[in-house]
CSV table of N, CA, C and O in Angstrom, one decimal:
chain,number,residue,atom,x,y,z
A,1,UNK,N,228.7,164.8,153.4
A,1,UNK,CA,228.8,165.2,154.7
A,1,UNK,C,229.8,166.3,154.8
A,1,UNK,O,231.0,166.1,154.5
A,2,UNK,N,229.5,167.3,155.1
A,2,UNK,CA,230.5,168.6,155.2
A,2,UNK,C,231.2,168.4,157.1
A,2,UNK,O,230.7,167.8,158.0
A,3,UNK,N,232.2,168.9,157.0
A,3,UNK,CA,233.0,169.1,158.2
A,3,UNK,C,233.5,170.4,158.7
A,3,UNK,O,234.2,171.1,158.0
A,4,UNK,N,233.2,170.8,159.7
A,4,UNK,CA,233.6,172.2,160.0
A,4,UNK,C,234.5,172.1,161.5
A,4,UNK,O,234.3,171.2,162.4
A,5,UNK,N,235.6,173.2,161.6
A,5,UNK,CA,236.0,173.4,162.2
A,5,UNK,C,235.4,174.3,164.2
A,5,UNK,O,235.1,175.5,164.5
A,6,UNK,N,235.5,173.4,165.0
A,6,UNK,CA,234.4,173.8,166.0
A,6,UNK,C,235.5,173.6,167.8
A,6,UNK,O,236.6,173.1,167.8
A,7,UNK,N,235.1,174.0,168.6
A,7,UNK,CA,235.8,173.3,169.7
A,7,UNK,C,234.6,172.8,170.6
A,7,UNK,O,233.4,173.0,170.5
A,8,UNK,N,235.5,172.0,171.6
A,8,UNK,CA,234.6,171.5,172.6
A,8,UNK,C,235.2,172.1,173.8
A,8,UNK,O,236.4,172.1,174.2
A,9,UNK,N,234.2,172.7,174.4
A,9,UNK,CA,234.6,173.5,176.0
A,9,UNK,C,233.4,172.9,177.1
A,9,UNK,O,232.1,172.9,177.2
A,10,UNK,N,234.8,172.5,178.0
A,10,UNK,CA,234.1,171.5,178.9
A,10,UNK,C,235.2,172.6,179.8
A,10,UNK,O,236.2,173.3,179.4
A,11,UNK,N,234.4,172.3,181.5
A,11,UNK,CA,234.8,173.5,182.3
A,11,UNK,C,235.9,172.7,183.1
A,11,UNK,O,235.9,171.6,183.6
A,12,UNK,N,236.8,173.7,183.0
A,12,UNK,CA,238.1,173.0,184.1
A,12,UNK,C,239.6,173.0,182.9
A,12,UNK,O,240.8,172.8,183.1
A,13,UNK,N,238.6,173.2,181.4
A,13,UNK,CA,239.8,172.4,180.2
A,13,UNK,C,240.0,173.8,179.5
A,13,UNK,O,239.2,174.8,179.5
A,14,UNK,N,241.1,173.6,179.1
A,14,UNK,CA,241.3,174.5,177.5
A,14,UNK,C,239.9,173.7,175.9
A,14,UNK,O,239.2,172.8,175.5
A,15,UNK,N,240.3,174.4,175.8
A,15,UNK,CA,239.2,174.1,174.6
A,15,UNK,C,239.8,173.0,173.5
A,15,UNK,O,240.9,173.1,173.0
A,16,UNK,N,238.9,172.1,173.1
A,16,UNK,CA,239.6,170.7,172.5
A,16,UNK,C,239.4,171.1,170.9
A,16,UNK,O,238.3,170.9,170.5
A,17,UNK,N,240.1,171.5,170.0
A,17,UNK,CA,239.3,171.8,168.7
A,17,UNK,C,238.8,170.2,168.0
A,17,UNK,O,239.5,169.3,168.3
A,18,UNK,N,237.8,169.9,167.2
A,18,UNK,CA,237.8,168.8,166.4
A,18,UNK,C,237.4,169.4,165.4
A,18,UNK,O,237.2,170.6,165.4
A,19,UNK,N,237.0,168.5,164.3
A,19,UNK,CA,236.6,168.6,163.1
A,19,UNK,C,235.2,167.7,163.5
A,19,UNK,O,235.1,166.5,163.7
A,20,UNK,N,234.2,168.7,163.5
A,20,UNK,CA,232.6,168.1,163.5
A,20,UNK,C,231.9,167.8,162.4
A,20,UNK,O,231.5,168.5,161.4
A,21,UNK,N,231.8,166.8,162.7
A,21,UNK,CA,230.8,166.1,160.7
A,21,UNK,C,228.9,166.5,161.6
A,21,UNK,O,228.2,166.3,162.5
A,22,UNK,N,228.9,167.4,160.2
A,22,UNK,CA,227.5,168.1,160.7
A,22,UNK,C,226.6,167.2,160.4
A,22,UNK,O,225.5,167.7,160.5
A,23,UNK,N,226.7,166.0,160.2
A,23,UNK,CA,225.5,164.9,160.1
A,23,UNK,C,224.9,164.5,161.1
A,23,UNK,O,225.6,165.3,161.8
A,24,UNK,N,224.3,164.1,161.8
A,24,UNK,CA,223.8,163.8,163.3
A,24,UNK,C,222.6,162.8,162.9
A,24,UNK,O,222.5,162.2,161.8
A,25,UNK,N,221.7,162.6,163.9
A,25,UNK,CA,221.2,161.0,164.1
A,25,UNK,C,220.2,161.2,165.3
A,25,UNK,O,220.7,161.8,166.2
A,26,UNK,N,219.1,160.9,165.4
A,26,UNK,CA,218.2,160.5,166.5
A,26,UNK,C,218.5,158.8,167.1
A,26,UNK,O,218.6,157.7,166.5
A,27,UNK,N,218.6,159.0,168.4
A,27,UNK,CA,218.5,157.8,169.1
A,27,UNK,C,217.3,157.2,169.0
A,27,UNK,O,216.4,157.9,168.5
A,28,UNK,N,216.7,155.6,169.5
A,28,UNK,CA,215.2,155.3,169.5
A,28,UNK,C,214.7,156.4,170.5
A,28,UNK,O,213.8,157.2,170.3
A,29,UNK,N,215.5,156.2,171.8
A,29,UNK,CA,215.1,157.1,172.9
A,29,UNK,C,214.5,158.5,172.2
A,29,UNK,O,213.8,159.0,173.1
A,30,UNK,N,214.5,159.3,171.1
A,30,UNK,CA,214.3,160.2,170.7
A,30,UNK,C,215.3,161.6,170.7
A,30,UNK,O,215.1,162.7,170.2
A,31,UNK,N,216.5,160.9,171.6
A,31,UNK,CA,217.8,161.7,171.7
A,31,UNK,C,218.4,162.1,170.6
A,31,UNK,O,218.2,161.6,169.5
A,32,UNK,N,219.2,163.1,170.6
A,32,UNK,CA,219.9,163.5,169.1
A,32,UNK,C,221.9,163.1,169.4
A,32,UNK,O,222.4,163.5,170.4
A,33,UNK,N,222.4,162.5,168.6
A,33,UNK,CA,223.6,162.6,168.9
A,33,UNK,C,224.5,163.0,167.4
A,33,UNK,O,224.3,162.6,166.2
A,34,UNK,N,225.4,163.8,167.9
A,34,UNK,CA,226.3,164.2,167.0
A,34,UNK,C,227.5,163.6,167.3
A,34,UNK,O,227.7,162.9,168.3
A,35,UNK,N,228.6,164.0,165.9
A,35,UNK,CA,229.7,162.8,165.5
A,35,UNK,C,230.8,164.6,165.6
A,35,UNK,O,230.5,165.8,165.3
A,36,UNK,N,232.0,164.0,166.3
A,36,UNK,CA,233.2,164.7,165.8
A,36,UNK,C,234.8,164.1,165.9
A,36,UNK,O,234.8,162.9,166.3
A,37,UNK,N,235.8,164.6,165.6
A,37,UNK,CA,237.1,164.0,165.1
A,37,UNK,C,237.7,164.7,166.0
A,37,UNK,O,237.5,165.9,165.7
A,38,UNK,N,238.5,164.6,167.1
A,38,UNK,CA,239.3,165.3,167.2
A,38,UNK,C,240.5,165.2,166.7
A,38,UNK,O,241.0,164.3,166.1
A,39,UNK,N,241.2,167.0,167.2
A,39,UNK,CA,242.4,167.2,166.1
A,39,UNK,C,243.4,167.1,166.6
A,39,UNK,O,244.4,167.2,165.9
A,40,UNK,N,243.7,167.0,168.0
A,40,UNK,CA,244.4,166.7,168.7
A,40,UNK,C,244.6,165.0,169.2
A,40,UNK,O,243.8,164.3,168.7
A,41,UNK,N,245.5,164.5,170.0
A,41,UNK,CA,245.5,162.7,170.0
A,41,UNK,C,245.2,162.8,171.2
A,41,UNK,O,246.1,162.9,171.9
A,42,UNK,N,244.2,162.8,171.6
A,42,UNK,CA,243.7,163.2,173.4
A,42,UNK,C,242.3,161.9,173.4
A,42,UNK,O,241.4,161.8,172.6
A,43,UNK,N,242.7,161.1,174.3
A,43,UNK,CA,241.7,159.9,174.3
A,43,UNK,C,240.6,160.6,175.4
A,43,UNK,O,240.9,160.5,176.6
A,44,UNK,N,239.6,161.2,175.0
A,44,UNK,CA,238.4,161.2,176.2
A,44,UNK,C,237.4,160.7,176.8
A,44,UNK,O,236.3,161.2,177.3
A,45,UNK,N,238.0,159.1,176.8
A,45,UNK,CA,236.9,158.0,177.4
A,45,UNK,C,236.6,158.7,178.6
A,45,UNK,O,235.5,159.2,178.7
A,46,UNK,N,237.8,158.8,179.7
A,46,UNK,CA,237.4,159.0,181.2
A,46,UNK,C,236.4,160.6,181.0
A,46,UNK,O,236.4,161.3,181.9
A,47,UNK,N,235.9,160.8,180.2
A,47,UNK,CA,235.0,162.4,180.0
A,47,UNK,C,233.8,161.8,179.5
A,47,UNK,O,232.9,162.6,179.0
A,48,UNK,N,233.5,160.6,179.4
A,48,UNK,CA,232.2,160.1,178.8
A,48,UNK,C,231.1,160.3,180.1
A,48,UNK,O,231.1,159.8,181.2
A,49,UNK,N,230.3,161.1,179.3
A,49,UNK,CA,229.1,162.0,180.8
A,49,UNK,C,229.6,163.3,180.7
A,49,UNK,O,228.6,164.1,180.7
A,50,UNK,N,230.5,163.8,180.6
A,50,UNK,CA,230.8,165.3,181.0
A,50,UNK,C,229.9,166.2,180.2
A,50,UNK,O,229.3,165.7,179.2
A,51,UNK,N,229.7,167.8,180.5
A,51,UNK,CA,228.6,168.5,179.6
A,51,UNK,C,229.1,169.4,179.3
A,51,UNK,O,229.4,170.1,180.3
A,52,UNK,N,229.4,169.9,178.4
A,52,UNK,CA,230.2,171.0,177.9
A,52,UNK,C,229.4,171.7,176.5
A,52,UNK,O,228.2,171.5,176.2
A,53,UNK,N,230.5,172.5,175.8
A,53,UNK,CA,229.6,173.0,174.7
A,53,UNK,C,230.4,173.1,173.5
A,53,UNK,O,231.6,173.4,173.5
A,54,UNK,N,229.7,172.7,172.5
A,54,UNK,CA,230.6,172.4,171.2
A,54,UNK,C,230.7,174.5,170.9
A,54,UNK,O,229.8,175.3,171.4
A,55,UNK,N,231.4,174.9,170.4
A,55,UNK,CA,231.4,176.5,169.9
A,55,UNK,C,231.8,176.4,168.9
A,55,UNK,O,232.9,176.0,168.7
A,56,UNK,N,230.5,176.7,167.5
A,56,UNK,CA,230.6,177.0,166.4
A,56,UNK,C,231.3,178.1,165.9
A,56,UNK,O,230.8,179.2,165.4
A,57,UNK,N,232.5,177.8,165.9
A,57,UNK,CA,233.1,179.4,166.2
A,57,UNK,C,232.6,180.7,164.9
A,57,UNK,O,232.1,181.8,165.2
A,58,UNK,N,232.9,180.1,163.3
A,58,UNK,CA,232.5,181.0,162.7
A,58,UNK,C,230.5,181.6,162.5
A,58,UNK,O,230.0,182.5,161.8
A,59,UNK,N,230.2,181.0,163.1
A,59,UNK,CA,228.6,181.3,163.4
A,59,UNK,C,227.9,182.0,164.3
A,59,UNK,O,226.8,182.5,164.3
A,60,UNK,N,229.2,181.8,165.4
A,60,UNK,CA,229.1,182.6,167.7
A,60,UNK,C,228.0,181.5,167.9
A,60,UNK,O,227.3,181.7,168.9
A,61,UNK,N,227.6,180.2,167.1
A,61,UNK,CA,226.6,179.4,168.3
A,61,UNK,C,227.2,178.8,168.8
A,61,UNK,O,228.3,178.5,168.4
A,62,UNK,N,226.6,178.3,170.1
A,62,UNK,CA,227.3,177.0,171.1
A,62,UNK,C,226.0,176.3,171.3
A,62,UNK,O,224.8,176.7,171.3
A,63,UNK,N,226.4,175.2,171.4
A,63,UNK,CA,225.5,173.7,171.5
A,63,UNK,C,226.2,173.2,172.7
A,63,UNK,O,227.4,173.1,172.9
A,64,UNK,N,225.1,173.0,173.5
A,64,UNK,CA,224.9,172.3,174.8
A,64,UNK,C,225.5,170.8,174.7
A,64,UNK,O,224.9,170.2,173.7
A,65,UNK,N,226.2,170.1,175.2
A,65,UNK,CA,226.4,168.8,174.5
A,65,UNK,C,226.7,168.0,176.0
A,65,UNK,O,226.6,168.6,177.1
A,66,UNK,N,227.0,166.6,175.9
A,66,UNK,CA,227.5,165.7,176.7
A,66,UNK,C,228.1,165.0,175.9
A,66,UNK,O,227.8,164.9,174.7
A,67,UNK,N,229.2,164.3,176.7
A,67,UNK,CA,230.1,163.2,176.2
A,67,UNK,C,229.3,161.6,176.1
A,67,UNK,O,229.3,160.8,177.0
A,68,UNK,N,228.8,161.5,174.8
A,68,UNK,CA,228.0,159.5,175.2
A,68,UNK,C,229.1,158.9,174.3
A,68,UNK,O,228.8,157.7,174.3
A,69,UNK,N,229.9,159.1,173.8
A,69,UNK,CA,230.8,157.4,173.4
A,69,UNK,C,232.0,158.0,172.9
A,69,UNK,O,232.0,159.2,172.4
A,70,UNK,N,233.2,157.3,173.0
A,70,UNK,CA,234.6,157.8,172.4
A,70,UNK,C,234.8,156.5,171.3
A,70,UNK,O,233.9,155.7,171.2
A,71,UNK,N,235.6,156.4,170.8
A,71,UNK,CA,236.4,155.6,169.9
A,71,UNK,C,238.2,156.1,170.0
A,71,UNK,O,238.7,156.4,168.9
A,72,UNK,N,238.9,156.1,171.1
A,72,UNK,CA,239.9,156.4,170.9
A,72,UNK,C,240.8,156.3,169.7
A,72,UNK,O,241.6,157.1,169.3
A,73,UNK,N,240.3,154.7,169.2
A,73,UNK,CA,241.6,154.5,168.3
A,73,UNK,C,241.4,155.2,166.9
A,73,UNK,O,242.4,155.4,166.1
A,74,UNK,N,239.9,155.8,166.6
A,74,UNK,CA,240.1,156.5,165.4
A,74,UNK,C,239.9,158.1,165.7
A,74,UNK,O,240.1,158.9,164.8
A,75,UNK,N,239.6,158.4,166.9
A,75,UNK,CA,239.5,159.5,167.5
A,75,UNK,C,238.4,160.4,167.1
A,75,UNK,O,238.2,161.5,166.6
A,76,UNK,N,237.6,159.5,167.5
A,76,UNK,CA,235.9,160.2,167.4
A,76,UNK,C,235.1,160.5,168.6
A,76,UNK,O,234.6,159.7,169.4
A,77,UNK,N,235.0,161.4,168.5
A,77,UNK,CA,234.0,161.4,169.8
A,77,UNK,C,232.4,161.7,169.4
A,77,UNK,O,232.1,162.3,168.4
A,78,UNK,N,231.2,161.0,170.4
A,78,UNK,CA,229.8,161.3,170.0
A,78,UNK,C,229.5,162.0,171.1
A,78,UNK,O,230.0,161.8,172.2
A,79,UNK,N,228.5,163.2,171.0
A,79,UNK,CA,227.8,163.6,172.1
A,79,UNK,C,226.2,163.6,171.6
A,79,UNK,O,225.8,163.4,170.4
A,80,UNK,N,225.5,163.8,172.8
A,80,UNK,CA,224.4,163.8,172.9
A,80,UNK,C,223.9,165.6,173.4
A,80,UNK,O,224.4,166.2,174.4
A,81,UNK,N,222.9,166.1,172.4
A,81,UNK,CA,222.9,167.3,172.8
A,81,UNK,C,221.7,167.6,173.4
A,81,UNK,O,220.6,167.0,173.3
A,82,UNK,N,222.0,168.7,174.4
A,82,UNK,CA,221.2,168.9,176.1
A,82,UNK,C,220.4,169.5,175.3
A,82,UNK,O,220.6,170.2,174.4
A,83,UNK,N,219.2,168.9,175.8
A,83,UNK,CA,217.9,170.0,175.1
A,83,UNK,C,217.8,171.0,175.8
A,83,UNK,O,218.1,171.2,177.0
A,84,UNK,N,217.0,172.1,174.7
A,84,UNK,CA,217.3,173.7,175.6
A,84,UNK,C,218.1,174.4,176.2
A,84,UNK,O,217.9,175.3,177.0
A,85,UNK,N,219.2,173.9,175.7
A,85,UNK,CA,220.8,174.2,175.7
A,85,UNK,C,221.8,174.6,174.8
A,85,UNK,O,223.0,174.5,174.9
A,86,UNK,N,220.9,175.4,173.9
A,86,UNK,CA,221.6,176.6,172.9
A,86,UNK,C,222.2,177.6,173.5
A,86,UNK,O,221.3,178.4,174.0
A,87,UNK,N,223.5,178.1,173.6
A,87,UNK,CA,223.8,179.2,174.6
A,87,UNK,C,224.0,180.4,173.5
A,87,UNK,O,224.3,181.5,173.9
């Protein structure tokens, strides 16, 4: 599993950097959800639902994302990515 350096921009915030594990996962639902670390100690349960965009910075893509699950205590965050929402 490779790890890259990416942020999350959600509107209203400064940009959150994490360390995104490029592995990801289909839900049954047929949903896709991705895994990231943040690098900062910022718990973003109360942001679970928010839609923001991960920015792959060294590539210029952005991924459409939403917040579906936190894990504060190891500081992972999951989103679920918006379909047709490549910016």
């Amino acid at each position: 599993m490779s790890i890259r350096s990416v942020r999350l921009e959600l509107e209203g915030r400064c940009p959150i950097p994490l360390a995104f594990r490029t592995s990801a996962w289909f839900r049954s639902d047929g949903s896709l959800i991705v895994e990231g670390k943040a690098s900062l100690e910022e718990d973003l349960t109360l942001m679970i639902g928010a839609s923001g965009r991960l920015n792959l910075n060294h590539e210029g893509i952005r991924l459409g994302v939403r917040i579906a699950a936190t894990d504060p205590d190891h500081g992972i965050v999951r989103f679920l990515v918006q379909p047709r929402t490549l910016l």
